[in-house]
Amino acid sequence: MKPMHPSGAVFLLLIVAIANSLHIQPVTGGACVPHEREALLTFKWGITGDPASRLASWHQGEQDCCRWRGVRCSNRTGHVVVLHLRNPQVDNPDQTALSGQISPSLLSLHHLRRLDLSLNNLSGPSGVMPEFLGHFKSLRYLNLSGMPFSGRVPPQLGNLSKLHYLDVSNPLGRSLYSTDISWLSNLPLRFLNMAWVNLATATDWAHVVNMIPYLEVIRLPGCLTSANQSLPHLNLTNLEVLDLSWNDFLHPVASCWFWNLTSLRYLELVHTGLYGQMPDALGAMTSLQVLKFSESVSSIDIMMASMKNLCNLEILDLNESNMNGDIIELLPQCSNGKLKELHLGNNHFTGVLPDTIGRGWSSLLILELGNNQLTGHVPSGMDMLSNLRILDLSRNQLTGPLPSEIGMLSNLTDMRLSNNNLSGVITHEHFAGLASLRSIDLSNNKDLKIEVRPGWLPPFSLEFAAFRSCKMGPLFPVWLQYQVDIYELDITNTSIFDRLPDWFATTFSNARYLYMYNNGINGTLPTNLKNMTSLQALNLYSNHLTGQIPQLPINLNSLDISLNNLSGPLPSNFGATNLNVLYLSSNQITGHIPQSICKLNLVELELDNNRLEGEFPQCSEPRITRRLILCNNMLSGKLEEILRTHIELEILNLAWNNFTGTIPASIMNIEGLYHLNLAGNSISGGLPNSLIGTNRVVVDPLSGVDTVNISVTMKGQVRYFYNFETCFMVSIDLSSNHLTGRIPEDIAPLGLENFNLSRNNLTGQIPEKIGAIQSLESLDLSGNKICGEIPQSLSNLTFLSFLNLSDNNLTGRIPSGPQLDGIFTQYPHIYDGNIGLCGNPLQTNCTSNSEPKHGDQKIDEDDSMVLRLSFGLGIGYVVGLWVVFCVILFKRSWRLAYFQVFDKAFDKAYVFLVVTWATWARKAPNH
């Protein structure tokens, strides 16, 4: 009989030990040893939390500790040999994790061979891994993985001279580290897992593990900084599993020491930053069953000849590795291929998939070739892949019809063919044998039409279905009525011109996400919409829906019914207490906004382009609102109140309403605000020093693109942007208000692209710093009372494509430059209404009288002072005259005295005139 390979024997022992530990049996040789029972009870006293009552059987009333949960004793001696307290909840361990500390009383278990405390919270008050764990002389298995330890891994673990299995992996991201792992060479290990333990300073790690010849499994992801050590002689002849993923090696892949490990069956190098040409030694690793090299930082040049020899390969994962070349040349060419999983997505592979793709790949379970540059058609020989469960050919350049043979893949559960150029008609024959199908994505194949016979009953029960931009209409697909298990459905832009069927709310009662925008869906929303209690997102944007908005499902988070024909008032009770996003713009909704909207935790609210009126509700408590768009209604209210209530704004658009108030200086404290539009209201007062916080206005495009439907008055006209990428635009529009005063020097932040202050009552000069905003594309200051010269710095704005300074009091020579000259050519009226401007491109020549120079600004200031003095004297004269008049009118004694004086003066004047006239008359004849 052929002897068993040592590695196989070790794994068999491990599997048996795990199986036995999970099924604890009572000891048959008698009760446990009393002092070991006391040691276990002392350990329990150190447990401060046991939410799942896993140690409930550990009590004084039960004398036989071998019957306690997690304890296993020797059938022969009664000594405790296994303590298995691993947390059974891997996904959510906090619900069942033991908390407290590990008691040194466990050292009394002299015969303990297996200790598993993984995924618990037994780090104690110090948080460090206890050193006494290195004194279990009989221990062969130690698993402390997933424990929230920090600090140094105790080198005392090197005293465990019988240890075969060590797992101190730390995936929780704690600060567990080891600067010297030479103590590992003292252990007869078969299994080593130190994942996410910081070994950055242990540069000799490869030499250390090479001194442990019995090792079969090494897992060191997220630990190291280099794998290019030189090992003259390899002792790891039994090594089958090597996982070095998530290490920042950043050196040539060929320089790694492990390529001569021909015993390897599993090699994982995911996200390591290795680059360059694969070594020829790869072809000699014929035992390799799993090769994972996905998410490499740099391009990897795969040696085609080497890959063809890997006939034992079962899993090949090269996803997101920046690879290129003909995909057929890369794949193993073996007569009896064992390949089960092929992950080559998100690369730059080219070529055509042959119709014979199924030959030699009958065992293939996963075929993932998405997001490459494959051409040709979907192979007709797909039916030979009878075991296939996942097919991903999405985001390529595939053309032509989908072969009907694909309907013979009875085990297929997931089909992804989106974002290609597929055409033709898909009928029920393509789906005939897909009884196992649970997920299908045919989106963005605009020439693909889905047409099944009336009354067809699909053989599958879908959970995910996406047909975006395929043709499914004009009627609402009846066969969807039977997809009662669906949780996400996307039939956006599928040419459906029909009403929502009566079974809509019932069939999709378990659905979470429904996307049906850009269709011609008409009629009203279902009155029983509120019964869809699982629904979280509903998007019916750009359809022909009419009627009122019914009560919404209670768990709805996002609702978009913009660009429809909905009418009537908003519901007084929305019903959706978890609603965060509400888009109702471009409808015919009337009435007031109900006060109940303050009960919603709306982060984004769009009600623009409706017929809403009345005061915008004043909420008592501030709320986080990132997007508030109310433009083109008849709403009113105080701007200050809105800014007080809605904090963390990023987009605020109140344009063309009846809002009043002033712009508070606190607006500059809204750090995320990058789109401000208050045009067409009755905002008054002066401008604050800054309108947008300067530390977040330049949005990083790599941080994620946000889309919004919005109107912007830019470049002289109102522009509407749908699904607009707002992160690339910072805009301020305060036009058509009653703003007064000067424009502050620092009002416009860097990163601004659109700045509109037109049609106000602003005075003073144009700030010189506006010319420093290199990103500015549109500047409109027309219709104000701005004076002074145009700053020369405006000519340096290389991105400026629109400028309007008309109807102001500007003077002096117009700055010259190709940018401003080009704008004038396209918009010749940008300087109209400024009689003091001169020079090119106007016809008015600059003279000494028209062009300010050598202190003209001082002369202007003196003239202004004379005008102010004259105006003051005139007012003083009028006021003094009225004071005298009022005193005479209301004080009788003064009035009598005044008239007596006036009468005496009149009499004297009369006598003087009569005498003078008589004298002049007597003398006249003599002449």
mmCIF file of C-alpha atoms in Angstrom, residues 160-411:
data_model
loop_
_atom_site.group_PDB
_atom_site.id
_atom_site.type_symbol
_atom_site.label_atom_id
_atom_site.label_comp_id
_atom_site.label_asym_id
_atom_site.label_seq_id
_atom_site.Cartn_x
_atom_site.Cartn_y
_atom_site.Cartn_z
ATOM 1 C CA LEU A 160 5.863 25.554 22.494
ATOM 2 C CA SER A 161 8.111 22.773 21.284
ATOM 3 C CA LYS A 162 5.248 20.539 20.117
ATOM 4 C CA LEU A 163 3.204 23.196 18.303
ATOM 5 C CA HIS A 164 2.044 22.260 14.812
ATOM 6 C CA TYR A 165 -0.612 24.936 14.226
ATOM 7 C CA LEU A 166 -0.226 28.644 15.052
ATOM 8 C CA ASP A 167 -2.769 31.299 14.095
ATOM 9 C CA VAL A 168 -2.363 34.788 15.553
ATOM 10 C CA SER A 169 -3.822 36.601 12.526
ATOM 11 C CA ASN A 170 -5.128 40.032 13.318
ATOM 12 C CA PRO A 171 -7.624 41.143 10.621
ATOM 13 C CA LEU A 172 -9.199 43.705 12.945
ATOM 14 C CA GLY A 173 -6.407 46.142 12.139
ATOM 15 C CA ARG A 174 -5.016 46.314 15.669
ATOM 16 C CA SER A 175 -1.387 47.271 16.314
ATOM 17 C CA LEU A 176 -0.005 43.758 16.791
ATOM 18 C CA TYR A 177 3.601 43.478 15.690
ATOM 19 C CA SER A 178 6.817 41.493 15.932
ATOM 20 C CA THR A 179 10.291 42.860 15.219
ATOM 21 C CA ASP A 180 12.025 39.495 15.437
ATOM 22 C CA ILE A 181 10.393 36.211 14.480
ATOM 23 C CA SER A 182 13.459 34.023 14.857
ATOM 24 C CA TRP A 183 11.641 32.185 17.675
ATOM 25 C CA LEU A 184 9.443 30.569 15.005
ATOM 26 C CA SER A 185 12.382 28.388 13.936
ATOM 27 C CA ASN A 186 12.117 26.531 17.282
ATOM 28 C CA LEU A 187 8.648 25.212 16.419
ATOM 29 C CA PRO A 188 7.753 22.095 14.391
ATOM 30 C CA LEU A 189 5.008 24.029 12.606
ATOM 31 C CA ARG A 190 2.863 22.710 9.778
ATOM 32 C CA PHE A 191 0.546 25.722 9.688
ATOM 33 C CA LEU A 192 1.473 29.387 10.221
ATOM 34 C CA ASN A 193 -0.927 32.337 9.968
ATOM 35 C CA MET A 194 0.239 35.793 11.070
ATOM 36 C CA ALA A 195 -1.982 37.784 8.708
ATOM 37 C CA TRP A 196 -2.007 41.548 9.322
ATOM 38 C CA VAL A 197 0.616 41.353 12.063
ATOM 39 C CA ASN A 198 3.170 44.071 11.387
ATOM 40 C CA LEU A 199 6.418 42.318 10.383
ATOM 41 C CA ALA A 200 7.874 45.273 8.468
ATOM 42 C CA THR A 201 11.126 45.235 10.452
ATOM 43 C CA ALA A 202 11.486 41.448 10.347
ATOM 44 C CA THR A 203 13.412 41.595 7.073
ATOM 45 C CA ASP A 204 14.793 38.061 7.522
ATOM 46 C CA TRP A 205 11.333 36.492 7.583
ATOM 47 C CA ALA A 206 11.979 34.330 4.512
ATOM 48 C CA HIS A 207 15.133 32.866 6.079
ATOM 49 C CA VAL A 208 13.237 32.110 9.293
ATOM 50 C CA VAL A 209 10.358 30.241 7.650
ATOM 51 C CA ASN A 210 12.868 28.394 5.461
ATOM 52 C CA MET A 211 14.202 26.877 8.687
ATOM 53 C CA ILE A 212 10.836 25.203 9.393
ATOM 54 C CA PRO A 213 10.949 22.312 6.904
ATOM 55 C CA TYR A 214 7.620 20.774 7.863
ATOM 56 C CA LEU A 215 5.569 23.850 6.977
ATOM 57 C CA GLU A 216 2.668 23.123 4.663
ATOM 58 C CA VAL A 217 0.715 26.392 4.968
ATOM 59 C CA ILE A 218 2.097 29.946 5.247
ATOM 60 C CA ARG A 219 -0.339 32.872 5.376
ATOM 61 C CA LEU A 220 1.294 36.301 5.780
ATOM 62 C CA PRO A 221 -0.995 38.847 4.039
ATOM 63 C CA GLY A 222 -0.677 42.501 5.040
ATOM 64 C CA CYS A 223 2.555 41.944 6.998
ATOM 65 C CA LEU A 224 5.636 42.427 4.862
ATOM 66 C CA THR A 225 7.488 44.906 2.674
ATOM 67 C CA SER A 226 9.700 42.652 0.541
ATOM 68 C CA ALA A 227 9.882 39.144 -0.945
ATOM 69 C CA ASN A 228 13.107 39.452 -2.943
ATOM 70 C CA GLN A 229 15.357 37.671 -0.452
ATOM 71 C CA SER A 230 17.969 35.278 -1.744
ATOM 72 C CA LEU A 231 17.704 31.729 -0.388
ATOM 73 C CA PRO A 232 20.553 29.497 -1.651
ATOM 74 C CA HIS A 233 18.795 26.339 -0.501
ATOM 75 C CA LEU A 234 15.052 25.808 -0.094
ATOM 76 C CA ASN A 235 13.966 23.575 2.793
ATOM 77 C CA LEU A 236 10.235 24.103 2.275
ATOM 78 C CA THR A 237 9.729 20.982 0.213
ATOM 79 C CA ASN A 238 6.343 20.267 1.829
ATOM 80 C CA LEU A 239 4.883 23.754 1.364
ATOM 81 C CA GLU A 240 1.538 23.636 -0.450
ATOM 82 C CA VAL A 241 -0.126 26.966 0.438
ATOM 83 C CA LEU A 242 1.584 30.378 0.279
ATOM 84 C CA ASP A 243 -0.468 33.552 0.769
ATOM 85 C CA LEU A 244 1.501 36.804 0.558
ATOM 86 C CA SER A 245 -1.365 39.031 -0.623
ATOM 87 C CA TRP A 246 -1.861 42.684 0.375
ATOM 88 C CA ASN A 247 1.827 43.325 0.926
ATOM 89 C CA ASP A 248 3.492 46.361 -0.666
ATOM 90 C CA PHE A 249 6.422 44.566 -2.275
ATOM 91 C CA LEU A 250 6.774 46.967 -5.226
ATOM 92 C CA HIS A 251 9.668 45.113 -6.827
ATOM 93 C CA PRO A 252 10.061 42.847 -9.889
ATOM 94 C CA VAL A 253 8.008 39.692 -9.643
ATOM 95 C CA ALA A 254 10.864 37.571 -10.945
ATOM 96 C CA SER A 255 13.043 38.520 -7.953
ATOM 97 C CA CYS A 256 10.800 36.702 -5.466
ATOM 98 C CA TRP A 257 12.357 33.723 -3.694
ATOM 99 C CA PHE A 258 9.418 31.306 -3.939
ATOM 100 C CA TRP A 259 9.312 30.483 -7.671
ATOM 101 C CA ASN A 260 11.256 27.240 -7.171
ATOM 102 C CA LEU A 261 8.705 25.818 -4.731
ATOM 103 C CA THR A 262 7.424 23.132 -7.068
ATOM 104 C CA SER A 263 5.307 21.593 -4.304
ATOM 105 C CA LEU A 264 3.004 24.639 -4.189
ATOM 106 C CA ARG A 265 -0.645 24.043 -4.903
ATOM 107 C CA TYR A 266 -1.976 27.439 -3.798
ATOM 108 C CA LEU A 267 -0.220 30.769 -4.495
ATOM 109 C CA GLU A 268 -1.922 34.082 -3.721
ATOM 110 C CA LEU A 269 -0.209 37.373 -4.573
ATOM 111 C CA VAL A 270 -3.229 39.685 -4.706
ATOM 112 C CA HIS A 271 -2.539 43.429 -4.393
ATOM 113 C CA THR A 272 1.225 43.166 -3.924
ATOM 114 C CA GLY A 273 2.481 45.732 -6.440
ATOM 115 C CA LEU A 274 4.767 43.193 -8.111
ATOM 116 C CA TYR A 275 5.625 44.033 -11.690
ATOM 117 C CA GLY A 276 7.625 42.933 -14.659
ATOM 118 C CA GLN A 277 7.963 39.636 -16.502
ATOM 119 C CA MET A 278 6.897 36.375 -14.936
ATOM 120 C CA PRO A 279 9.841 33.956 -14.488
ATOM 121 C CA ASP A 280 10.148 30.838 -16.607
ATOM 122 C CA ALA A 281 10.038 28.852 -13.358
ATOM 123 C CA LEU A 282 6.282 29.364 -13.294
ATOM 124 C CA GLY A 283 5.966 26.681 -15.953
ATOM 125 C CA ALA A 284 7.638 24.158 -13.636
ATOM 126 C CA MET A 285 5.030 24.620 -10.911
ATOM 127 C CA THR A 286 2.897 21.880 -12.422
ATOM 128 C CA SER A 287 1.246 21.032 -9.081
ATOM 129 C CA LEU A 288 -0.256 24.503 -8.880
ATOM 130 C CA GLN A 289 -4.035 24.387 -8.493
ATOM 131 C CA VAL A 290 -4.777 27.972 -7.469
ATOM 132 C CA LEU A 291 -3.000 31.095 -8.763
ATOM 133 C CA LYS A 292 -4.325 34.489 -7.628
ATOM 134 C CA PHE A 293 -2.576 37.579 -8.928
ATOM 135 C CA SER A 294 -5.414 40.093 -9.090
ATOM 136 C CA GLU A 295 -5.275 43.837 -8.348
ATOM 137 C CA SER A 296 -1.621 44.308 -9.186
ATOM 138 C CA VAL A 297 -0.427 47.890 -9.186
ATOM 139 C CA SER A 298 1.815 47.564 -12.230
ATOM 140 C CA SER A 299 1.506 45.664 -15.475
ATOM 141 C CA ILE A 300 2.430 41.991 -15.382
ATOM 142 C CA ASP A 301 3.870 40.374 -18.486
ATOM 143 C CA ILE A 302 2.571 36.826 -18.395
ATOM 144 C CA MET A 303 4.765 34.200 -20.014
ATOM 145 C CA MET A 304 2.336 32.459 -22.350
ATOM 146 C CA ALA A 305 4.398 29.287 -22.670
ATOM 147 C CA SER A 306 4.621 28.915 -18.902
ATOM 148 C CA MET A 307 0.867 29.217 -18.395
ATOM 149 C CA LYS A 308 0.115 26.503 -20.937
ATOM 150 C CA ASN A 309 1.876 23.888 -18.773
ATOM 151 C CA LEU A 310 -0.317 24.439 -15.706
ATOM 152 C CA CYS A 311 -2.710 21.620 -16.463
ATOM 153 C CA ASN A 312 -3.616 21.038 -12.802
ATOM 154 C CA LEU A 313 -4.777 24.626 -12.420
ATOM 155 C CA GLU A 314 -8.293 24.837 -10.980
ATOM 156 C CA ILE A 315 -8.510 28.542 -10.122
ATOM 157 C CA LEU A 316 -6.803 31.324 -12.068
ATOM 158 C CA ASP A 317 -7.473 34.851 -10.792
ATOM 159 C CA LEU A 318 -5.800 37.695 -12.679
ATOM 160 C CA ASN A 319 -8.552 40.299 -12.191
ATOM 161 C CA GLU A 320 -7.512 43.965 -12.351
ATOM 162 C CA SER A 321 -3.878 43.214 -13.110
ATOM 163 C CA ASN A 322 -3.420 45.630 -16.025
ATOM 164 C CA MET A 323 -2.593 42.750 -18.373
ATOM 165 C CA ASN A 324 -2.906 42.679 -22.130
ATOM 166 C CA GLY A 325 -2.435 40.372 -25.090
ATOM 167 C CA ASP A 326 -4.511 37.734 -26.838
ATOM 168 C CA ILE A 327 -6.570 35.978 -24.214
ATOM 169 C CA ILE A 328 -6.515 32.641 -26.014
ATOM 170 C CA GLU A 329 -2.704 32.562 -25.931
ATOM 171 C CA LEU A 330 -2.783 32.948 -22.157
ATOM 172 C CA LEU A 331 -5.086 30.076 -21.250
ATOM 173 C CA PRO A 332 -3.835 26.584 -20.393
ATOM 174 C CA GLN A 333 -4.119 24.161 -23.348
ATOM 175 C CA CYS A 334 -4.644 20.762 -21.776
ATOM 176 C CA SER A 335 -6.561 17.766 -23.112
ATOM 177 C CA ASN A 336 -8.276 17.118 -19.806
ATOM 178 C CA GLY A 337 -8.342 20.565 -18.247
ATOM 179 C CA LYS A 338 -9.310 20.820 -14.577
ATOM 180 C CA LEU A 339 -9.989 24.564 -14.633
ATOM 181 C CA LYS A 340 -13.010 25.466 -12.476
ATOM 182 C CA GLU A 341 -12.666 29.211 -12.019
ATOM 183 C CA LEU A 342 -11.236 31.686 -14.533
ATOM 184 C CA HIS A 343 -11.120 35.318 -13.375
ATOM 185 C CA LEU A 344 -9.578 37.604 -16.006
ATOM 186 C CA GLY A 345 -11.824 40.655 -15.728
ATOM 187 C CA ASN A 346 -10.798 44.325 -15.728
ATOM 188 C CA ASN A 347 -7.710 43.946 -17.899
ATOM 189 C CA HIS A 348 -6.808 44.813 -21.496
ATOM 190 C CA PHE A 349 -7.098 41.398 -23.102
ATOM 191 C CA THR A 350 -8.050 41.257 -26.770
ATOM 192 C CA GLY A 351 -9.009 38.517 -29.175
ATOM 193 C CA VAL A 352 -12.047 36.502 -30.205
ATOM 194 C CA LEU A 353 -13.577 33.720 -28.125
ATOM 195 C CA PRO A 354 -13.793 30.614 -30.332
ATOM 196 C CA ASP A 355 -16.959 28.575 -30.731
ATOM 197 C CA THR A 356 -14.984 25.617 -29.371
ATOM 198 C CA ILE A 357 -14.459 27.345 -26.045
ATOM 199 C CA GLY A 358 -16.172 24.509 -24.190
ATOM 200 C CA ARG A 359 -13.760 21.782 -25.303
ATOM 201 C CA GLY A 360 -11.526 20.664 -22.457
ATOM 202 C CA TRP A 361 -13.289 23.049 -20.059
ATOM 203 C CA SER A 362 -16.255 20.942 -19.101
ATOM 204 C CA SER A 363 -15.399 21.358 -15.422
ATOM 205 C CA LEU A 364 -15.480 25.181 -15.594
ATOM 206 C CA LEU A 365 -17.769 26.736 -12.977
ATOM 207 C CA ILE A 366 -16.879 30.437 -13.284
ATOM 208 C CA LEU A 367 -15.893 32.276 -16.479
ATOM 209 C CA GLU A 368 -15.170 35.937 -15.741
ATOM 210 C CA LEU A 369 -13.841 37.958 -18.681
ATOM 211 C CA GLY A 370 -15.637 41.249 -18.084
ATOM 212 C CA ASN A 371 -14.223 44.703 -18.836
ATOM 213 C CA ASN A 372 -11.659 43.754 -21.462
ATOM 214 C CA GLN A 373 -11.431 44.449 -25.197
ATOM 215 C CA LEU A 374 -12.763 41.168 -26.556
ATOM 216 C CA THR A 375 -14.401 41.293 -29.975
ATOM 217 C CA GLY A 376 -16.418 38.945 -32.132
ATOM 218 C CA HIS A 377 -19.598 37.223 -31.014
ATOM 219 C CA VAL A 378 -20.672 35.211 -28.002
ATOM 220 C CA PRO A 379 -19.470 31.653 -28.782
ATOM 221 C CA SER A 380 -22.147 29.233 -29.907
ATOM 222 C CA GLY A 381 -20.349 26.386 -28.164
ATOM 223 C CA MET A 382 -21.267 27.705 -24.726
ATOM 224 C CA ASP A 383 -23.589 24.722 -24.239
ATOM 225 C CA MET A 384 -20.504 22.516 -23.774
ATOM 226 C CA LEU A 385 -19.829 24.353 -20.506
ATOM 227 C CA SER A 386 -22.571 22.347 -18.874
ATOM 228 C CA ASN A 387 -21.324 22.953 -15.314
ATOM 229 C CA LEU A 388 -20.967 26.696 -15.697
ATOM 230 C CA ARG A 389 -22.518 28.714 -12.873
ATOM 231 C CA ILE A 390 -21.227 32.257 -13.477
ATOM 232 C CA LEU A 391 -20.713 33.789 -16.933
ATOM 233 C CA ASP A 392 -19.317 37.336 -17.153
ATOM 234 C CA LEU A 393 -18.559 38.768 -20.599
ATOM 235 C CA SER A 394 -19.697 42.296 -19.726
ATOM 236 C CA ARG A 395 -17.988 45.528 -20.810
ATOM 237 C CA ASN A 396 -16.345 44.197 -23.940
ATOM 238 C CA GLN A 397 -16.921 44.845 -27.642
ATOM 239 C CA LEU A 398 -18.952 41.748 -28.453
ATOM 240 C CA THR A 399 -21.377 42.036 -31.352
ATOM 241 C CA GLY A 400 -24.077 40.061 -33.079
ATOM 242 C CA PRO A 401 -26.966 38.022 -31.684
ATOM 243 C CA LEU A 402 -26.915 35.946 -28.537
ATOM 244 C CA PRO A 403 -26.795 32.232 -29.466
ATOM 245 C CA SER A 404 -29.793 30.201 -28.349
ATOM 246 C CA GLU A 405 -27.416 27.490 -27.080
ATOM 247 C CA ILE A 406 -26.873 29.647 -24.011
ATOM 248 C CA GLY A 407 -30.305 28.493 -22.892
ATOM 249 C CA MET A 408 -28.901 24.992 -22.339
ATOM 250 C CA LEU A 409 -26.744 26.034 -19.367
ATOM 251 C CA SER A 410 -28.986 24.467 -16.777
ATOM 252 C CA ASN A 411 -26.596 25.158 -13.884
#
